[in-house]
Amino acid sequence: MTTMPEAVDAGTLDLGAAVAALTAARSVTIVCHVQPDADTIGSGLALALVLHRRGVPVWVSFAEPAELPLSMRSLPGVHHLVAPEQVPHEVDLLVAVDCGSVGRLGALADRLPGAATILVLDHHRSNTRFGKINIIDPSAESTTSIVMRVLDEWPVPIDPELAHCLFAGLVTDTGSFRWVRPGTHLLAERLLSTGIDGAEISRTLMDTHTFHWLPMLSRVLGTAELVPEARGGIGLVYVFVRRDEVADVRSEEVESVVDIVRTTAEAGVAAVFKQSRTVSDRWIVSLRSRDSAPGAHDGVDVAEIATALGGGGHRFAAGYTTDGTPETIVAALLAALG
């Protein structure tokens, strides 16, 4: 059974508590968030590689979709990934990586009661701290950078396999190092010094698309709407991605749409409404925002908006899931923006 949460100060980051839990565990489940990206998968696989080398049985999984996105299948340690139904119901330690809330675990949330200890490693400011041990650093570039600090505390030597997984999360969550903090490039240099091919990893994860992505993008961008008066004149731009538009494209290619929509100069907030492939009136919404100018610090906190609508995330990148018609869900977002 799970025990009551212990508060861990996000500023001090009690990495020793995480290391103690990982060291003591005799079986470990690592849960990544639904619709996984390279940060959650890279974090999970890096930990799995280390645990496996120590002789600890370990399972890594995510609730949906049914298959890992193609762009991530070259990550070391993918053989540790198992289908949700293969995840044991009882385990010494369950580690949730890059998951801001229980809801991000999807159907695998039902594995929480069977874990003796729950460890949460995350960098989302909206994290609900649902573990017994919560290592949350909202200033971190990626969850893989937090995992790196845990491995250093253990300590575990960083070899090319681990570096590949950790770099995958770092390069994607920083948008190819467009959103960084002091020390980010030093971390990247440390990972690259193991001999990994950063350019190839980046290309595979972020710059390779099937031909079908191009006509899909054309159709989706054709739905674009601009609401210049939103948020007191900051502006909202949004598009819809309907499920009949994405039958021939990969899930990560659908996720890439927001990175194009957010470049709209006339809108400080961008939204992409993605229709569920299984439930017609359900939408997964990605939000992005930006400052009006360098150093302005006036960008909309979309984590607050997403949290109010049942989701969460970061100040400039967040998301939520909602049900309704296109008209009602746009209206709800506009109301939340104020």
Coordinates of N, CA and C in Angstrom, one line a residue, residues 67-254:
E67 N 1.4 2.2 -29.1 CA 2.8 2.0 -29.5 C 3.6 3.2 -29.2
L68 N 4.9 3.0 -29.0 CA 5.8 4.1 -28.8 C 6.0 4.8 -30.1
P69 N 5.9 6.2 -30.1 CA 6.2 6.9 -31.3 C 7.5 6.5 -32.0
L70 N 7.4 6.4 -33.3 CA 8.5 5.9 -34.1 C 9.8 6.6 -33.8
S71 N 9.8 7.9 -33.6 CA 11.0 8.7 -33.5 C 11.8 8.4 -32.2
M72 N 11.1 7.7 -31.3 CA 11.8 7.3 -30.0 C 12.2 5.9 -29.9
R73 N 12.0 5.1 -31.0 CA 12.2 3.7 -30.9 C 13.7 3.3 -31.0
S74 N 14.6 4.3 -31.3 CA 16.0 4.1 -31.3 C 16.7 4.4 -30.0
L75 N 15.9 4.8 -29.0 CA 16.5 5.1 -27.7 C 17.0 3.8 -27.0
P76 N 18.1 3.9 -26.4 CA 18.6 2.7 -25.7 C 17.6 2.3 -24.6
G77 N 17.5 1.0 -24.4 CA 16.7 0.5 -23.3 C 15.2 0.3 -23.6
V78 N 14.8 0.5 -24.9 CA 13.4 0.4 -25.3 C 12.9 -1.1 -25.0
H79 N 13.8 -2.0 -24.9 CA 13.3 -3.4 -24.6 C 12.8 -3.5 -23.2
H80 N 12.9 -2.5 -22.3 CA 12.3 -2.5 -21.0 C 10.9 -2.0 -21.0
L81 N 10.4 -1.5 -22.2 CA 9.1 -1.0 -22.3 C 8.1 -2.2 -22.4
V82 N 7.0 -2.2 -21.6 CA 6.0 -3.2 -21.7 C 4.7 -2.6 -21.8
A83 N 3.7 -3.4 -22.3 CA 2.3 -2.9 -22.4 C 1.7 -2.7 -21.0
P84 N 0.8 -1.8 -20.9 CA 0.2 -1.5 -19.6 C -0.3 -2.8 -18.8
E85 N -0.9 -3.7 -19.6 CA -1.4 -4.9 -18.9 C -0.3 -5.8 -18.3
Q86 N 1.0 -5.6 -18.7 CA 2.1 -6.4 -18.2 C 2.7 -5.7 -17.0
V87 N 2.3 -4.5 -16.6 CA 2.8 -3.9 -15.4 C 2.3 -4.5 -14.2
P88 N 3.1 -5.0 -13.3 CA 2.6 -5.7 -12.1 C 1.7 -4.7 -11.2
H89 N 0.8 -5.3 -10.5 CA -0.1 -4.5 -9.6 C 0.6 -4.2 -8.3
E90 N 1.6 -5.0 -7.9 CA 2.3 -4.7 -6.7 C 3.8 -4.6 -7.0
V91 N 4.4 -3.6 -6.3 CA 5.8 -3.4 -6.6 C 6.4 -2.6 -5.4
D92 N 7.7 -2.8 -5.2 CA 8.4 -2.0 -4.1 C 8.3 -0.5 -4.4
L93 N 8.7 -0.1 -5.6 CA 8.8 1.3 -5.9 C 8.1 1.6 -7.2
L94 N 7.3 2.6 -7.3 CA 6.8 3.1 -8.5 C 7.3 4.5 -8.7
V95 N 7.9 4.7 -9.9 CA 8.5 6.0 -10.2 C 7.7 6.6 -11.3
A96 N 7.2 7.8 -11.1 CA 6.5 8.6 -12.1 C 7.4 9.6 -12.6
V97 N 7.7 9.6 -13.9 CA 8.6 10.6 -14.5 C 7.9 11.5 -15.5
D98 N 8.1 12.8 -15.2 CA 7.6 13.9 -16.1 C 6.0 13.9 -16.0
C99 N 5.5 13.5 -14.9 CA 4.0 13.4 -14.8 C 3.6 14.5 -13.7
G100 N 2.8 15.5 -14.1 CA 2.5 16.5 -13.2 C 1.3 16.2 -12.3
S101 N 0.6 15.1 -12.6 CA -0.6 14.8 -11.8 C -0.9 13.3 -12.1
V102 N -1.7 12.7 -11.2 CA -2.2 11.3 -11.4 C -2.9 11.1 -12.7
G103 N -3.6 12.2 -13.1 CA -4.3 12.1 -14.4 C -3.4 11.8 -15.6
R104 N -2.2 12.3 -15.5 CA -1.2 12.1 -16.6 C -0.8 10.6 -16.7
L105 N -1.1 9.8 -15.7 CA -0.7 8.4 -15.8 C -1.7 7.6 -16.6
G106 N -2.9 8.2 -16.9 CA -3.9 7.5 -17.6 C -4.4 6.2 -16.9
A107 N -4.6 5.2 -17.6 CA -5.1 3.9 -17.0 C -4.1 3.3 -16.0
L108 N -2.9 3.7 -16.1 CA -1.9 3.1 -15.2 C -1.9 3.7 -13.8
A109 N -2.8 4.7 -13.6 CA -3.0 5.3 -12.2 C -3.4 4.2 -11.3
D110 N -4.0 3.1 -11.8 CA -4.5 2.1 -10.9 C -3.4 1.3 -10.3
R111 N -2.1 1.5 -10.7 CA -1.0 0.8 -10.1 C -0.5 1.5 -8.9
L112 N -0.9 2.7 -8.6 CA -0.4 3.5 -7.5 C -0.7 2.8 -6.1
P113 N -1.9 2.3 -5.9 CA -2.2 1.7 -4.6 C -1.3 0.4 -4.3
G114 N -0.8 -0.2 -5.3 CA 0.0 -1.4 -5.1 C 1.5 -1.2 -4.9
A115 N 1.9 0.1 -4.9 CA 3.3 0.4 -4.7 C 3.6 0.7 -3.2
A116 N 4.6 0.1 -2.7 CA 5.0 0.4 -1.3 C 5.5 1.8 -1.2
T117 N 6.2 2.3 -2.2 CA 6.6 3.7 -2.2 C 6.4 4.3 -3.6
I118 N 6.1 5.6 -3.6 CA 5.9 6.3 -4.9 C 6.9 7.4 -4.9
L119 N 7.7 7.5 -6.0 CA 8.7 8.5 -6.2 C 8.3 9.3 -7.4
V120 N 8.2 10.6 -7.3 CA 7.8 11.5 -8.4 C 9.0 12.4 -8.8
L121 N 9.4 12.3 -10.1 CA 10.5 13.1 -10.6 C 9.9 14.0 -11.7
D122 N 9.9 15.3 -11.5 CA 9.2 16.1 -12.5 C 9.7 17.6 -12.5
H123 N 9.4 18.3 -13.5 CA 9.8 19.7 -13.6 C 8.6 20.6 -13.9
H124 N 7.4 20.1 -13.7 CA 6.2 20.9 -14.0 C 5.8 21.7 -12.7
R125 N 5.7 23.0 -12.8 CA 5.3 23.8 -11.6 C 4.0 23.4 -11.1
S126 N 3.1 22.9 -12.0 CA 1.7 22.5 -11.5 C 1.7 21.2 -10.9
N127 N 2.8 20.5 -10.7 CA 2.8 19.2 -10.1 C 2.1 19.1 -8.8
T128 N 1.2 18.1 -8.7 CA 0.4 18.0 -7.5 C 1.0 17.2 -6.3
R129 N 2.3 16.8 -6.5 CA 3.1 16.1 -5.5 C 2.3 14.9 -4.9
F130 N 2.0 13.9 -5.8 CA 1.2 12.8 -5.5 C 2.0 11.6 -5.0
G131 N 3.3 11.8 -4.8 CA 4.2 10.7 -4.3 C 4.4 10.8 -2.9
K132 N 5.1 9.7 -2.4 CA 5.6 9.8 -1.0 C 6.9 10.7 -1.0
I133 N 7.7 10.5 -2.1 CA 8.9 11.3 -2.3 C 8.7 12.1 -3.6
N134 N 8.7 13.4 -3.5 CA 8.5 14.3 -4.6 C 9.7 15.2 -4.9
I135 N 10.4 14.9 -6.0 CA 11.5 15.7 -6.4 C 11.1 16.5 -7.6
I136 N 10.7 17.7 -7.3 CA 10.1 18.6 -8.3 C 10.9 19.9 -8.4
D137 N 11.4 20.2 -9.6 CA 12.2 21.4 -9.8 C 11.6 22.1 -11.0
P138 N 10.7 23.1 -10.8 CA 10.1 23.8 -11.9 C 11.1 24.6 -12.7
S139 N 12.3 24.9 -12.2 CA 13.3 25.6 -13.0 C 14.1 24.7 -13.9
A140 N 14.0 23.4 -13.7 CA 14.8 22.5 -14.5 C 14.3 22.5 -16.0
E141 N 15.3 22.4 -16.9 CA 15.0 22.4 -18.3 C 14.1 21.2 -18.8
S142 N 14.3 20.1 -18.1 CA 13.7 18.8 -18.5 C 13.7 17.9 -17.3
T143 N 12.9 16.9 -17.3 CA 12.9 15.9 -16.3 C 14.2 15.1 -16.4
T144 N 14.7 14.9 -17.6 CA 16.0 14.2 -17.8 C 17.1 14.9 -17.1
S145 N 17.1 16.2 -17.0 CA 18.1 16.9 -16.2 C 18.0 16.6 -14.7
I146 N 16.8 16.4 -14.2 CA 16.7 16.0 -12.8 C 17.2 14.6 -12.6
V147 N 16.8 13.7 -13.6 CA 17.3 12.3 -13.5 C 18.9 12.3 -13.5
M148 N 19.5 13.2 -14.3 CA 20.9 13.3 -14.3 C 21.5 13.6 -12.9
R149 N 20.8 14.5 -12.2 CA 21.3 14.9 -10.9 C 21.1 13.8 -9.9
V150 N 20.0 13.0 -10.1 CA 19.8 11.8 -9.2 C 20.9 10.8 -9.5
L151 N 21.2 10.6 -10.7 CA 22.3 9.6 -11.1 C 23.6 10.1 -10.5
D152 N 23.9 11.4 -10.5 CA 25.2 11.9 -10.0 C 25.2 11.7 -8.5
E153 N 24.1 11.8 -7.8 CA 24.0 11.6 -6.4 C 24.2 10.2 -6.0
W154 N 23.8 9.3 -6.9 CA 23.8 7.8 -6.6 C 25.2 7.3 -6.1
P155 N 26.3 7.4 -6.8 CA 26.5 8.0 -8.1 C 26.6 6.9 -9.2
V156 N 26.2 7.3 -10.4 CA 26.2 6.4 -11.5 C 27.0 7.0 -12.6
P157 N 28.0 6.3 -13.2 CA 28.8 6.9 -14.3 C 27.8 7.1 -15.6
I158 N 28.0 8.2 -16.3 CA 27.1 8.4 -17.4 C 27.8 7.9 -18.7
D159 N 27.3 6.8 -19.2 CA 27.9 6.2 -20.4 C 27.1 6.7 -21.6
P160 N 27.5 6.3 -22.9 CA 26.7 6.7 -24.0 C 25.3 6.3 -24.1
E161 N 24.9 5.1 -23.5 CA 23.5 4.7 -23.5 C 22.7 5.7 -22.7
L162 N 23.2 5.9 -21.5 CA 22.4 6.8 -20.6 C 22.4 8.3 -21.1
A163 N 23.5 8.7 -21.7 CA 23.6 10.0 -22.2 C 22.6 10.2 -23.4
H164 N 22.5 9.2 -24.2 CA 21.5 9.3 -25.3 C 20.1 9.5 -24.8
C165 N 19.7 8.8 -23.8 CA 18.4 8.9 -23.2 C 18.2 10.3 -22.6
L166 N 19.2 10.7 -21.9 CA 19.1 12.0 -21.2 C 19.1 13.2 -22.2
F167 N 20.0 13.1 -23.2 CA 20.0 14.2 -24.2 C 18.7 14.3 -25.0
A168 N 18.1 13.1 -25.2 CA 16.8 13.2 -25.9 C 15.8 14.1 -25.2
G169 N 15.7 13.9 -23.9 CA 14.7 14.8 -23.2 C 15.2 16.2 -23.1
L170 N 16.5 16.4 -23.0 CA 17.0 17.8 -22.9 C 16.8 18.6 -24.2
V171 N 17.2 17.9 -25.3 CA 17.1 18.7 -26.6 C 15.6 18.9 -27.0
T172 N 14.7 18.0 -26.7 CA 13.3 18.3 -27.1 C 12.6 19.3 -26.2
D173 N 12.8 19.1 -24.9 CA 12.1 20.0 -24.0 C 12.7 21.5 -24.0
T174 N 13.9 21.6 -24.5 CA 14.4 23.0 -24.7 C 14.2 23.5 -26.1
G175 N 13.5 22.8 -26.9 CA 13.3 23.2 -28.3 C 14.6 23.4 -29.0
S176 N 15.4 22.4 -29.0 CA 16.8 22.5 -29.6 C 17.6 23.6 -29.0
F177 N 17.4 23.8 -27.7 CA 18.2 24.7 -26.9 C 17.8 26.2 -27.1
R178 N 16.6 26.4 -27.5 CA 16.0 27.7 -27.6 C 15.6 28.3 -26.2
W179 N 15.1 27.4 -25.4 CA 14.7 27.7 -24.0 C 15.6 27.1 -23.0
V180 N 16.5 27.9 -22.5 CA 17.6 27.3 -21.7 C 17.7 28.2 -20.4
R181 N 18.5 27.7 -19.5 CA 18.9 28.5 -18.3 C 20.4 28.3 -18.1
P182 N 21.0 29.1 -17.2 CA 22.5 28.9 -17.0 C 22.8 27.5 -16.6
G183 N 23.7 26.9 -17.3 CA 24.1 25.5 -17.1 C 23.6 24.5 -18.1
T184 N 22.6 24.9 -18.9 CA 22.0 24.0 -19.8 C 23.0 23.5 -20.8
H185 N 23.8 24.4 -21.4 CA 24.8 24.0 -22.4 C 25.9 23.2 -21.8
L186 N 26.2 23.5 -20.5 CA 27.3 22.7 -19.8 C 26.8 21.2 -19.7
L187 N 25.5 21.1 -19.4 CA 24.9 19.7 -19.3 C 25.0 19.0 -20.6
A188 N 24.6 19.8 -21.7 CA 24.6 19.2 -23.0 C 26.0 18.8 -23.4
E189 N 27.0 19.6 -23.1 CA 28.4 19.3 -23.4 C 28.9 18.0 -22.6
R190 N 28.4 17.9 -21.4 CA 28.8 16.7 -20.6 C 28.2 15.4 -21.3
L191 N 27.0 15.5 -21.7 CA 26.4 14.4 -22.4 C 27.0 14.1 -23.7
L192 N 27.3 15.1 -24.5 CA 27.9 14.9 -25.8 C 29.3 14.4 -25.7
S193 N 30.0 14.7 -24.6 CA 31.4 14.2 -24.4 C 31.5 12.7 -24.3
T194 N 30.4 12.0 -24.1 CA 30.4 10.6 -24.0 C 30.5 9.9 -25.4
G195 N 30.4 10.8 -26.4 CA 30.5 10.2 -27.8 C 29.2 10.1 -28.5
I196 N 28.1 10.5 -27.9 CA 26.8 10.4 -28.6 C 26.8 11.4 -29.8
D197 N 25.9 11.1 -30.8 CA 25.8 12.0 -31.9 C 24.6 12.9 -31.7
G198 N 24.8 14.0 -31.1 CA 23.7 14.9 -30.8 C 22.9 15.4 -32.0
A199 N 23.6 15.6 -33.1 CA 22.9 16.1 -34.3 C 21.9 15.0 -34.9
E200 N 22.4 13.7 -34.8 CA 21.5 12.6 -35.3 C 20.4 12.4 -34.4
I201 N 20.6 12.5 -33.1 CA 19.5 12.3 -32.1 C 18.5 13.4 -32.3
S202 N 18.9 14.6 -32.5 CA 18.0 15.7 -32.7 C 17.2 15.6 -34.0
R203 N 17.9 15.2 -35.1 CA 17.2 15.0 -36.3 C 16.2 13.9 -36.2
T204 N 16.5 12.8 -35.6 CA 15.5 11.7 -35.5 C 14.3 12.1 -34.7
L205 N 14.5 12.9 -33.6 CA 13.4 13.2 -32.8 C 12.6 14.4 -33.3
M206 N 13.2 15.3 -34.0 CA 12.5 16.6 -34.2 C 12.4 17.0 -35.7
D207 N 13.3 16.5 -36.5 CA 13.3 17.0 -37.9 C 13.1 15.9 -39.0
T208 N 12.4 14.9 -38.7 CA 12.1 13.9 -39.6 C 10.6 13.6 -39.7
H209 N 9.9 13.8 -40.8 CA 8.5 13.6 -40.9 C 8.2 12.8 -42.2
T210 N 7.1 12.0 -42.1 CA 6.6 11.3 -43.3 C 6.0 12.4 -44.3
F211 N 5.9 12.0 -45.6 CA 5.3 12.9 -46.5 C 3.9 13.3 -46.1
H212 N 3.2 12.4 -45.5 CA 1.8 12.6 -45.1 C 1.6 13.8 -44.2
W213 N 2.7 14.1 -43.5 CA 2.7 15.3 -42.5 C 2.4 16.6 -43.3
L214 N 3.0 16.7 -44.5 CA 2.8 18.0 -45.2 C 1.4 18.3 -45.6
P215 N 0.6 17.4 -46.3 CA -0.8 17.7 -46.6 C -1.6 17.8 -45.3
M216 N -1.3 17.1 -44.2 CA -2.0 17.2 -43.0 C -1.8 18.6 -42.4
L217 N -0.6 19.1 -42.4 CA -0.3 20.4 -41.9 C -1.0 21.5 -42.7
S218 N -1.1 21.3 -44.0 CA -1.8 22.3 -44.9 C -3.2 22.4 -44.5
R219 N -3.9 21.2 -44.3 CA -5.3 21.2 -44.0 C -5.5 21.8 -42.6
V220 N -4.7 21.4 -41.6 CA -4.9 21.9 -40.3 C -4.7 23.4 -40.2
L221 N -3.6 23.9 -40.8 CA -3.4 25.3 -40.7 C -4.4 26.1 -41.4
G222 N -5.2 25.5 -42.3 CA -6.3 26.1 -43.0 C -7.4 26.4 -42.0
T223 N -7.4 25.8 -40.9 CA -8.5 26.0 -39.9 C -8.1 27.1 -38.9
A224 N -7.0 27.7 -39.1 CA -6.5 28.7 -38.1 C -7.4 29.9 -37.9
E225 N -7.6 30.3 -36.7 CA -8.5 31.5 -36.3 C -7.7 32.4 -35.4
L226 N -7.8 33.6 -35.6 CA -7.1 34.6 -34.8 C -8.2 35.4 -34.0
V227 N -8.0 35.5 -32.7 CA -8.9 36.3 -31.8 C -8.0 37.4 -31.2
P228 N -7.8 38.5 -31.9 CA -6.9 39.5 -31.4 C -7.3 40.2 -30.1
E229 N -8.6 40.2 -29.7 CA -9.0 40.8 -28.5 C -8.8 39.9 -27.2
A230 N -8.5 38.7 -27.4 CA -8.4 37.7 -26.3 C -7.3 38.2 -25.3
R231 N -7.6 38.0 -24.0 CA -6.7 38.4 -22.9 C -6.3 39.9 -23.0
G232 N -7.4 40.7 -23.2 CA -7.1 42.1 -23.2 C -6.2 42.6 -24.3
G233 N -6.3 41.9 -25.4 CA -5.5 42.4 -26.6 C -4.2 41.6 -26.8
I234 N -3.9 40.7 -25.9 CA -2.7 39.9 -26.1 C -2.9 39.0 -27.4
G235 N -4.1 38.5 -27.5 CA -4.4 37.7 -28.7 C -4.3 36.2 -28.5
L236 N -5.2 35.5 -29.2 CA -5.2 34.0 -29.2 C -5.2 33.5 -30.7
V237 N -4.4 32.6 -31.0 CA -4.5 31.9 -32.3 C -4.7 30.4 -32.0
Y238 N -5.6 29.8 -32.8 CA -5.9 28.4 -32.5 C -6.2 27.6 -33.8
V239 N -6.0 26.3 -33.8 CA -6.3 25.5 -34.9 C -7.0 24.2 -34.3
F240 N -7.6 23.5 -35.2 CA -8.2 22.2 -34.8 C -7.5 21.1 -35.7
V241 N -7.2 20.0 -35.0 CA -6.7 18.8 -35.6 C -7.7 17.7 -35.4
R242 N -8.4 17.4 -36.5 CA -9.5 16.4 -36.4 C -8.9 15.0 -36.7
R243 N -9.5 14.0 -36.1 CA -8.9 12.7 -36.2 C -8.9 12.1 -37.6
D244 N -9.8 12.6 -38.5 CA -9.8 12.1 -39.9 C -8.6 12.7 -40.7
E245 N -8.0 13.8 -40.1 CA -6.9 14.4 -40.7 C -5.6 13.7 -40.4
V246 N -5.5 12.9 -39.4 CA -4.3 12.3 -38.9 C -4.1 10.8 -39.0
A247 N -5.0 10.2 -39.8 CA -5.0 8.8 -39.9 C -3.6 8.3 -40.4
D248 N -2.9 9.0 -41.3 CA -1.7 8.6 -41.9 C -0.4 9.2 -41.3
V249 N -0.6 9.9 -40.2 CA 0.6 10.6 -39.6 C 0.8 10.0 -38.1
R250 N 2.0 10.2 -37.7 CA 2.4 9.7 -36.4 C 2.0 10.7 -35.3
S251 N 1.8 10.2 -34.1 CA 1.4 11.0 -33.0 C 2.3 12.2 -32.7
E252 N 3.6 12.0 -32.8 CA 4.6 13.0 -32.6 C 4.5 14.1 -33.7
E253 N 4.0 13.7 -34.9 CA 3.9 14.7 -35.9 C 2.6 15.6 -35.7
V254 N 1.6 15.0 -35.0 CA 0.5 15.8 -34.6 C 0.9 16.8 -33.5

